[in-house]
């Protein structure tokens, strides 16, 4: 399995207050992972990466407020806005059998149950009760599929492949079998 030592968890949305805190928006608003971390890796807008020690954590309405070692002014915090927040895989509890880190789903090749390519999972939106996979391929509309057993019968991280059973209302799209009515 070719997995990165880090997983993208969210991004620094804004500076908070005057003492260097930042507001981090997690891709999974229900996740409590941020509250358990002692360190994160930030990928700045410039592409530079920095390991940051977490000094403080406070949950807020739609984000988490973090204080980092060495970041004690608003200006220093503002310099981090827009950074991607990555967590070290080794700092996380491994997923249970049949569970996956959402970040590991990004990049998988999506195929239908007959093996026909549908595209690549490019994003995971965690906006409802279950995450949604965003599958894109050039020349076709993006496909948004709930990450639930009904629509995703199998995931093979090691093979880089995910089998998708698109919702019924999407199956006629792009097919010319005369049964679009």
Coordinates of C-alpha atoms in Angstrom, one line a residue:
X1 CA 0.0 0.0 0.0
X2 CA 1.4 3.4 -1.1
X3 CA 0.1 5.7 1.6
X4 CA 1.5 9.0 2.7
X5 CA 2.8 9.4 6.3
X6 CA 0.3 12.3 6.6
X7 CA -3.4 12.8 6.0
X8 CA -5.0 16.1 5.1
X9 CA -7.5 17.0 7.9
X10 CA -8.6 20.5 7.0
X11 CA -7.2 24.1 6.5
X12 CA -6.4 27.2 8.5
X13 CA -9.5 29.4 7.7
X14 CA -8.5 32.6 9.6
X15 CA -6.5 34.2 12.4
X16 CA -8.4 34.4 15.7
X17 CA -7.8 37.1 18.2
X18 CA -4.6 38.9 18.9
X19 CA -2.4 36.2 20.6
X20 CA -1.7 34.0 17.6
X21 CA -4.5 31.5 17.6
X22 CA -5.8 30.2 14.2
X23 CA -9.3 28.8 13.3
X24 CA -9.0 25.4 11.6
X25 CA -11.9 24.0 9.6
X26 CA -11.9 20.3 9.5
X27 CA -13.2 18.4 6.4
X28 CA -15.2 16.3 8.8
X29 CA -17.0 18.7 11.2
X30 CA -18.0 15.8 13.5
X31 CA -14.4 14.7 13.9
X32 CA -12.8 15.2 17.3
X33 CA -9.3 14.3 16.0
X34 CA -7.9 17.8 16.4
X35 CA -8.5 17.7 20.1
X36 CA -6.2 14.7 20.5
X37 CA -3.2 16.0 18.6
X38 CA 0.1 17.3 20.0
X39 CA 1.5 18.2 16.6
X40 CA 0.3 18.9 13.0
X41 CA 2.1 19.5 9.7
X42 CA 1.1 22.7 7.9
X43 CA 1.5 23.0 4.1
X44 CA 1.7 26.7 3.5
X45 CA 0.3 28.4 0.4
X46 CA 3.9 28.7 -0.8
X47 CA 4.2 24.9 -0.7
X48 CA 6.6 25.0 2.3
X49 CA 5.8 22.5 5.0
X50 CA 6.3 23.0 8.7
X51 CA 5.7 20.8 11.7
X52 CA 3.9 22.7 14.4
X53 CA 3.5 21.8 18.1
X54 CA 0.0 22.4 19.3
X55 CA 0.0 24.5 22.5
X56 CA -3.7 25.0 22.9
X57 CA -7.0 23.7 21.6
X58 CA -10.5 25.0 22.0
X59 CA -13.6 23.8 20.0
X60 CA -15.7 26.6 18.4
X61 CA -18.9 26.6 16.5
X62 CA -17.8 25.4 13.0
X63 CA -14.0 25.2 13.6
X64 CA -11.3 24.4 16.1
X65 CA -9.1 27.2 17.6
X66 CA -5.5 26.2 17.9
X67 CA -2.5 27.9 19.3
X68 CA 0.9 26.8 18.0
X69 CA 4.3 27.0 19.7
X70 CA 6.2 30.0 18.4
X71 CA 3.0 31.7 17.0
X72 CA 2.0 34.4 19.5
X73 CA 0.9 37.4 17.4
X74 CA -2.0 38.0 15.1
X75 CA 0.5 38.7 12.2
X76 CA 2.2 35.4 12.7
X77 CA -1.2 33.6 12.7
X78 CA -2.4 35.5 9.6
X79 CA 0.7 34.2 7.8
X80 CA -0.7 30.7 8.3
X81 CA -4.2 31.4 6.8
X82 CA -4.8 29.2 3.8
X83 CA -2.4 26.5 5.0
X84 CA -3.5 22.9 4.7
X85 CA -3.5 21.0 8.0
X86 CA -2.1 17.5 7.9
X87 CA -1.9 15.0 10.6
X88 CA 0.6 12.2 11.0
X89 CA -0.9 8.8 10.5
X90 CA 1.2 7.4 13.4
X91 CA -0.6 9.9 15.7
X92 CA -4.0 8.5 14.9
X93 CA -5.8 5.4 16.0
X94 CA -5.9 3.0 13.0
X95 CA -9.3 2.6 11.4
X96 CA -11.4 -0.4 12.3
X97 CA -12.0 -3.2 9.8
X98 CA -14.1 -1.9 6.9
X99 CA -13.4 1.8 7.9
X100 CA -11.1 4.1 6.1
X101 CA -9.4 7.5 6.6
X102 CA -11.2 9.8 4.3
X103 CA -7.9 11.1 2.9
X104 CA -7.0 7.6 1.7
X105 CA -10.1 7.6 -0.6
X106 CA -8.8 10.6 -2.6
X107 CA -7.0 9.5 -5.6
X108 CA -8.7 6.1 -6.0
X109 CA -9.9 5.1 -9.4
X110 CA -13.6 4.8 -9.4
X111 CA -15.2 2.0 -11.5
X112 CA -18.8 0.7 -11.8
X113 CA -19.7 -2.9 -10.9
X114 CA -18.9 -4.0 -14.5
X115 CA -15.4 -2.5 -14.2
X116 CA -16.0 0.6 -16.4
X117 CA -14.0 3.6 -15.4
X118 CA -16.0 6.4 -13.9
X119 CA -13.2 8.7 -12.9
X120 CA -11.0 9.5 -9.9
X121 CA -12.1 10.4 -6.4
X122 CA -10.8 13.9 -6.1
X123 CA -12.6 15.2 -3.0
X124 CA -14.5 14.0 0.0
X125 CA -17.3 16.3 1.2
X126 CA -18.4 15.8 4.8
X127 CA -21.5 17.9 4.7
X128 CA -24.2 15.5 5.9
X129 CA -24.6 12.3 7.8
X130 CA -22.3 10.4 5.5
X131 CA -19.4 11.8 3.5
X132 CA -19.8 12.3 -0.3
X133 CA -17.2 11.2 -2.8
X134 CA -16.6 13.6 -5.6
X135 CA -15.6 11.7 -8.7
X136 CA -14.3 13.6 -11.8
X137 CA -13.1 12.7 -15.2
X138 CA -12.4 15.0 -18.2
X139 CA -15.4 15.5 -20.5
X140 CA -18.0 14.3 -18.1
X141 CA -20.0 15.9 -15.3
X142 CA -18.7 15.3 -11.8
X143 CA -20.3 12.5 -10.0
X144 CA -21.2 12.9 -6.3
X145 CA -21.9 9.6 -4.5
X146 CA -22.7 9.0 -0.8
X147 CA -20.0 7.0 0.9
X148 CA -22.4 4.3 2.1
X149 CA -22.6 0.5 1.4
X150 CA -25.5 1.0 -0.9
X151 CA -23.5 3.1 -3.3
X152 CA -19.9 1.9 -2.5
X153 CA -19.9 -2.0 -2.5
X154 CA -16.1 -2.3 -2.2
X155 CA -12.9 -0.3 -1.5
X156 CA -9.4 -1.6 -2.2
X157 CA -6.9 1.0 -1.0
X158 CA -3.9 -1.2 -1.8
X159 CA -5.1 -1.6 -5.5
X160 CA -6.1 2.1 -5.7
X161 CA -9.6 1.2 -6.7
X162 CA -13.2 1.8 -5.5
X163 CA -16.3 0.2 -6.9
X164 CA -19.2 2.6 -7.2
X165 CA -22.9 1.8 -7.7
X166 CA -24.2 5.2 -8.8
X167 CA -27.6 6.3 -7.5
X168 CA -30.4 5.3 -10.0
X169 CA -31.1 8.8 -11.1
X170 CA -27.5 9.1 -12.4
X171 CA -27.3 5.8 -14.2
X172 CA -29.0 7.0 -17.4
X173 CA -26.8 10.1 -17.7
X174 CA -24.2 9.6 -20.4
X175 CA -25.6 6.4 -21.7
X176 CA -27.4 6.1 -25.0
X177 CA -29.4 3.0 -24.5
X178 CA -32.8 4.5 -25.4
X179 CA -34.1 4.0 -21.9
X180 CA -33.9 7.6 -20.6
X181 CA -37.6 7.9 -19.9

